[in-house]
Amino acid sequence: MPVGTDNLALLTFDAEEFDIPGEFGQVVPEAEQMEVSARGHEAVLALLARLGARATFFTTARFALARPELIRRTAAAGHEIASHGFNHTGFQESDLERSRVALEEVSGAPVRGFRMPRMGRVTPERLLAAGYRYNSSENPTWIPGRYNLFRAPRTARLDGELLCIPASVTPWVRFPLFWISFKTFPLFVARAAAARCLAADGYLSLYFHPWEYTDLSRYRLPRYTRRPDGTRLLDKLDSFLTWLKARARFATFAEFDAALRPRLIAGRGEGMEAVHAR
């Protein structure tokens, strides 16, 4: 295996204000955005506790400042807090360091990683200057209307001193294992794709949003972002993570970084495929 003796499941959630209705012309008050995200966050924490699974929560500073007790409780439960920027909508370069500092003050834990909202681009130099060790802002596939990273490196790699950890996609066809595909396709598809990635890479990098696990029926969202939702989607996640727990060990991104970085440094210029092949 690339980082140890067993497969790793790197489970992540983007803990952010529920502003996605704004992309489709529906204005949701800020207090309601925070409440929707917090309800989903509570449901996810309860599920992870029951399964004994740890995760990385890429959190906006805005959400953390609105729900500091929830973020502190998340960190105290053994989950990692990483940065998802200061606000989910709107970005300034100063937000990189400002969000990290705010999240560390709220959580009481070091913040080592960053994910740009909506998987936007950010340079390694800016992230290193802002105090980060790893970046997870890439989904190396083609998402129509969003981005085309089909030819980007598929697995974890060093970019200078910054570890880049893309979301998992399958070899060759680049089927993405992220929140929309998990919603859209039957559970057996997610399991088959996950098994393919584990066999090829020795790890799995997944991302979801806590707000998905609430009732979204009142919001004007496309069906692919809205259904299933709430308890039905939470049950689906429960089934998937129970299946995954028998095949991989849950770990945070910070742990993955600490374990993988020395091996990548030893084989400078090699990606995960080369490291795994040894």
Short mmCIF file of C-alpha atoms in Angstrom, two decimals:
data_model
loop_
_atom_site.label_atom_id
_atom_site.label_comp_id
_atom_site.label_asym_id
_atom_site.label_seq_id
_atom_site.Cartn_x
_atom_site.Cartn_y
_atom_site.Cartn_z
CA MET A 1 0.00 0.00 0.00
CA PRO A 2 1.20 3.55 -0.63
CA VAL A 3 1.05 4.79 2.96
CA GLY A 4 0.93 1.76 5.17
CA THR A 5 -0.30 -1.79 5.42
CA ASP A 6 -3.93 -1.17 4.57
CA ASN A 7 -6.20 0.90 2.39
CA LEU A 8 -7.17 4.36 3.59
CA ALA A 9 -10.55 6.06 3.32
CA LEU A 10 -10.14 9.84 3.32
CA LEU A 11 -13.65 11.08 4.00
CA THR A 12 -14.26 14.83 3.74
CA PHE A 13 -17.19 17.20 4.15
CA ASP A 14 -17.35 20.80 2.99
CA ALA A 15 -18.87 22.57 6.01
CA GLU A 16 -20.11 25.82 4.53
CA GLU A 17 -23.01 28.21 4.51
CA PHE A 18 -25.92 26.78 2.49
CA ASP A 19 -25.67 29.26 -0.37
CA ILE A 20 -26.21 26.91 -3.32
CA PRO A 21 -29.82 28.14 -3.88
CA GLY A 22 -28.30 31.50 -4.82
CA GLU A 23 -26.73 29.87 -7.87
CA PHE A 24 -30.27 29.15 -9.08
CA GLY A 25 -31.89 32.48 -8.25
CA GLN A 26 -33.29 31.77 -4.78
CA VAL A 27 -32.19 34.06 -1.98
CA VAL A 28 -31.88 32.33 1.40
CA PRO A 29 -31.30 34.48 4.52
CA GLU A 30 -27.91 34.00 6.15
CA ALA A 31 -29.36 32.72 9.41
CA GLU A 32 -31.27 30.04 7.50
CA GLN A 33 -28.15 29.10 5.52
CA MET A 34 -26.29 28.49 8.76
CA GLU A 35 -29.17 26.55 10.31
CA VAL A 36 -29.49 24.19 7.33
CA SER A 37 -25.77 23.47 7.34
CA ALA A 38 -25.67 23.01 11.11
CA ARG A 39 -28.56 20.49 11.06
CA GLY A 40 -26.81 18.45 8.40
CA HIS A 41 -23.53 18.71 10.28
CA GLU A 42 -25.13 17.30 13.42
CA ALA A 43 -26.57 14.38 11.46
CA VAL A 44 -23.20 13.61 9.87
CA LEU A 45 -21.37 13.79 13.21
CA ALA A 46 -23.83 11.33 14.75
CA LEU A 47 -23.35 8.88 11.88
CA LEU A 48 -19.56 9.10 12.02
CA ALA A 49 -19.60 8.56 15.79
CA ARG A 50 -21.72 5.46 15.42
CA LEU A 51 -19.40 4.03 12.75
CA GLY A 52 -16.23 5.05 14.55
CA ALA A 53 -15.14 6.94 11.44
CA ARG A 54 -13.05 10.10 11.39
CA ALA A 55 -13.19 12.70 8.65
CA THR A 56 -11.76 16.03 7.51
CA PHE A 57 -14.16 18.97 7.55
CA PHE A 58 -13.19 21.70 5.09
CA THR A 59 -14.88 24.59 6.86
CA THR A 60 -15.50 28.19 5.89
CA ALA A 61 -14.53 30.67 8.58
CA ARG A 62 -17.94 32.28 8.18
CA PHE A 63 -19.71 29.06 9.15
CA ALA A 64 -17.26 28.37 11.99
CA LEU A 65 -17.76 31.84 13.45
CA ALA A 66 -21.54 31.38 13.24
CA ARG A 67 -21.40 27.92 14.91
CA PRO A 68 -18.19 27.88 17.01
CA GLU A 69 -19.44 25.31 19.53
CA LEU A 70 -20.26 22.87 16.72
CA ILE A 71 -16.80 23.24 15.20
CA ARG A 72 -15.09 22.80 18.57
CA ARG A 73 -17.16 19.68 19.17
CA THR A 74 -16.19 18.37 15.72
CA ALA A 75 -12.49 18.82 16.49
CA ALA A 76 -12.90 17.30 19.96
CA ALA A 77 -14.43 14.19 18.36
CA GLY A 78 -11.16 13.56 16.52
CA HIS A 79 -12.08 15.04 13.16
CA GLU A 80 -9.74 17.38 11.32
CA ILE A 81 -10.70 20.99 10.66
CA ALA A 82 -9.28 22.37 7.39
CA SER A 83 -10.02 25.59 5.52
CA HIS A 84 -12.66 26.08 2.85
CA GLY A 85 -11.94 29.80 2.62
CA PHE A 86 -13.45 32.64 4.61
CA ASN A 87 -16.76 32.77 2.69
CA HIS A 88 -18.14 30.15 0.34
CA THR A 89 -19.04 32.81 -2.22
CA GLY A 90 -16.50 35.50 -3.00
CA PHE A 91 -12.75 35.12 -2.62
CA GLN A 92 -9.81 37.41 -1.92
CA GLU A 93 -6.21 36.28 -1.60
CA SER A 94 -6.13 37.56 1.99
CA ASP A 95 -8.86 35.01 2.80
CA LEU A 96 -6.29 32.22 2.69
CA GLU A 97 -4.42 33.25 5.82
CA ARG A 98 -7.41 34.99 7.42
CA SER A 99 -9.53 31.83 7.26
CA ARG A 100 -6.75 29.64 8.63
CA VAL A 101 -6.20 31.91 11.61
CA ALA A 102 -9.93 32.19 12.34
CA LEU A 103 -10.45 28.42 12.14
CA GLU A 104 -7.51 27.74 14.44
CA GLU A 105 -8.90 30.19 16.98
CA VAL A 106 -12.36 28.62 16.86
CA SER A 107 -11.31 24.96 16.81
CA GLY A 108 -8.24 25.17 19.02
CA ALA A 109 -6.40 22.94 16.56
CA PRO A 110 -3.85 23.57 13.78
CA VAL A 111 -5.29 24.00 10.28
CA ARG A 112 -3.00 22.42 7.69
CA GLY A 113 -5.13 22.02 4.57
CA PHE A 114 -7.18 24.05 2.11
CA ARG A 115 -9.93 23.42 -0.42
CA MET A 116 -11.10 26.26 -2.65
CA PRO A 117 -14.90 26.62 -2.80
CA ARG A 118 -16.36 25.03 -5.93
CA MET A 119 -12.96 23.45 -6.60
CA GLY A 120 -11.56 26.72 -7.90
CA ARG A 121 -7.90 27.15 -8.72
CA VAL A 122 -5.30 28.43 -6.29
CA THR A 123 -1.52 28.47 -6.70
CA PRO A 124 0.78 26.40 -4.46
CA GLU A 125 2.88 29.49 -3.74
CA ARG A 126 -0.08 31.35 -2.27
CA LEU A 127 -1.10 28.41 -0.11
CA LEU A 128 2.40 27.85 1.23
CA ALA A 129 2.75 31.55 2.02
CA ALA A 130 -0.54 31.39 3.93
CA GLY A 131 0.71 28.53 6.11
CA TYR A 132 -0.83 25.44 4.48
CA ARG A 133 0.79 22.04 3.91
CA TYR A 134 -1.72 20.47 1.53
CA ASN A 135 -4.32 21.41 -1.08
CA SER A 136 -7.43 19.48 -2.06
CA SER A 137 -8.95 21.79 -4.67
CA GLU A 138 -8.89 19.49 -7.70
CA ASN A 139 -11.42 17.05 -9.09
CA PRO A 140 -9.39 15.54 -11.95
CA THR A 141 -12.23 14.88 -14.36
CA TRP A 142 -14.63 16.78 -16.61
CA ILE A 143 -17.71 18.30 -14.98
CA PRO A 144 -19.75 20.05 -17.71
CA GLY A 145 -20.29 23.71 -16.95
CA ARG A 146 -17.77 23.70 -14.11
CA TYR A 147 -14.26 22.62 -15.09
CA ASN A 148 -12.31 20.24 -17.27
CA LEU A 149 -9.38 18.67 -15.42
CA PHE A 150 -9.54 15.37 -17.26
CA ARG A 151 -5.80 15.44 -18.00
CA ALA A 152 -4.71 16.66 -14.58
CA PRO A 153 -2.75 14.24 -12.36
CA ARG A 154 -5.19 11.76 -10.89
CA THR A 155 -3.53 10.96 -7.56
CA ALA A 156 -1.68 12.69 -4.73
CA ARG A 157 1.57 14.44 -5.60
CA LEU A 158 4.03 17.01 -4.30
CA ASP A 159 4.02 20.41 -5.96
CA GLY A 160 7.16 21.89 -4.43
CA GLU A 161 6.53 21.62 -0.69
CA LEU A 162 2.75 21.48 -1.05
CA LEU A 163 0.99 18.11 -1.11
CA CYS A 164 -1.86 18.08 -3.63
CA ILE A 165 -4.61 15.57 -2.81
CA PRO A 166 -7.22 15.48 -5.60
CA ALA A 167 -10.66 13.99 -5.18
CA SER A 168 -10.70 10.36 -6.28
CA VAL A 169 -11.64 9.42 -9.82
CA THR A 170 -11.29 5.98 -11.35
CA PRO A 171 -8.38 5.14 -13.66
CA TRP A 172 -8.86 5.60 -17.40
CA VAL A 173 -12.50 6.74 -17.58
CA ARG A 174 -12.07 9.19 -14.67
CA PHE A 175 -15.46 8.45 -13.09
CA PRO A 176 -15.69 10.89 -10.16
CA LEU A 177 -16.45 9.74 -6.62
CA PHE A 178 -17.97 12.93 -5.29
CA TRP A 179 -21.25 14.15 -3.90
CA ILE A 180 -23.20 14.49 -7.18
CA SER A 181 -22.27 11.05 -8.50
CA PHE A 182 -23.06 9.54 -5.09
CA LYS A 183 -26.54 11.10 -5.24
CA THR A 184 -27.18 10.30 -8.89
CA PHE A 185 -26.06 6.71 -9.28
CA PRO A 186 -27.15 3.53 -7.46
CA LEU A 187 -25.10 2.43 -4.48
CA PHE A 188 -23.55 -0.49 -6.36
CA VAL A 189 -21.95 2.00 -8.78
CA ALA A 190 -20.31 3.92 -5.92
CA ARG A 191 -19.05 0.67 -4.42
CA ALA A 192 -17.62 -0.56 -7.72
CA ALA A 193 -15.86 2.74 -8.39
CA ALA A 194 -14.53 2.91 -4.84
CA ALA A 195 -13.20 -0.64 -5.06
CA ARG A 196 -11.48 0.22 -8.33
CA CYS A 197 -9.74 3.23 -6.79
CA LEU A 198 -8.70 1.32 -3.67
CA ALA A 199 -7.19 -1.43 -5.80
CA ALA A 200 -5.32 1.05 -8.01
CA ASP A 201 -4.26 3.64 -5.45
CA GLY A 202 -4.52 2.18 -1.95
CA TYR A 203 -6.62 5.12 -0.80
CA LEU A 204 -9.91 6.86 -1.52
CA SER A 205 -10.57 10.63 -1.35
CA LEU A 206 -14.27 11.49 -1.11
CA TYR A 207 -16.20 14.71 -0.51
CA PHE A 208 -19.75 15.59 0.46
CA HIS A 209 -21.62 18.50 2.12
CA PRO A 210 -23.45 18.37 5.46
CA TRP A 211 -26.37 20.39 4.06
CA GLU A 212 -27.20 17.49 1.72
CA TYR A 213 -28.41 15.50 4.74
CA THR A 214 -31.34 17.80 5.47
CA ASP A 215 -34.77 18.19 3.86
CA LEU A 216 -34.17 20.31 0.74
CA SER A 217 -37.67 20.06 -0.72
CA ARG A 218 -38.50 23.75 -0.20
CA TYR A 219 -35.55 25.00 -2.23
CA ARG A 220 -35.49 25.54 -5.99
CA LEU A 221 -32.57 23.31 -6.82
CA PRO A 222 -31.97 21.01 -9.81
CA ARG A 223 -32.92 17.45 -9.04
CA TYR A 224 -29.31 16.26 -9.32
CA THR A 225 -28.35 18.47 -6.35
CA ARG A 226 -31.53 17.94 -4.34
CA ARG A 227 -32.61 14.28 -4.50
CA PRO A 228 -32.13 12.17 -2.58
CA ASP A 229 -31.67 14.26 0.54
CA GLY A 230 -32.21 14.14 4.30
CA THR A 231 -32.56 10.80 6.03
CA ARG A 232 -32.82 8.90 2.75
CA LEU A 233 -29.41 10.14 1.67
CA LEU A 234 -28.01 9.64 5.17
CA ASP A 235 -29.11 5.99 5.05
CA LYS A 236 -27.37 5.63 1.70
CA LEU A 237 -24.19 7.13 3.14
CA ASP A 238 -24.48 4.83 6.16
CA SER A 239 -24.66 1.78 3.89
CA PHE A 240 -21.73 2.96 1.80
CA LEU A 241 -19.49 3.79 4.76
CA THR A 242 -20.34 0.49 6.47
CA TRP A 243 -19.27 -1.29 3.29
CA LEU A 244 -16.15 0.87 3.05
CA LYS A 245 -15.19 0.31 6.70
CA ALA A 246 -14.69 -3.39 5.96
CA ARG A 247 -12.21 -2.51 3.18
CA ALA A 248 -10.30 0.55 4.39
CA ARG A 249 -9.25 2.45 7.49
CA PHE A 250 -10.66 5.94 7.93
CA ALA A 251 -7.99 8.63 8.27
CA THR A 252 -7.78 12.41 8.10
CA PHE A 253 -5.98 14.30 5.36
CA ALA A 254 -3.37 15.49 7.88
CA GLU A 255 -2.56 11.87 8.74
CA PHE A 256 -2.37 11.00 5.05
CA ASP A 257 0.01 13.92 4.51
CA ALA A 258 2.26 12.86 7.39
CA ALA A 259 2.44 9.27 6.14
CA LEU A 260 2.75 9.87 2.41
CA ARG A 261 5.00 12.94 2.25
CA PRO A 262 8.25 11.11 3.20
CA ARG A 263 7.68 8.50 0.49
CA LEU A 264 6.99 11.12 -2.16
CA ILE A 265 10.07 13.09 -1.10
CA ALA A 266 12.14 9.93 -1.38
CA GLY A 267 10.87 9.45 -4.94
CA ARG A 268 10.83 13.14 -5.98
CA GLY A 269 8.93 13.69 -9.21
CA GLU A 270 6.89 10.53 -8.89
CA GLY A 271 3.13 10.49 -8.37
CA MET A 272 1.10 8.01 -6.40
CA GLU A 273 0.94 5.58 -9.31
CA ALA A 274 4.73 5.16 -9.24
CA VAL A 275 4.89 4.95 -5.46
CA HIS A 276 2.11 2.34 -5.41
CA ALA A 277 3.82 0.30 -8.12
CA ARG A 278 6.96 -0.20 -6.07
#
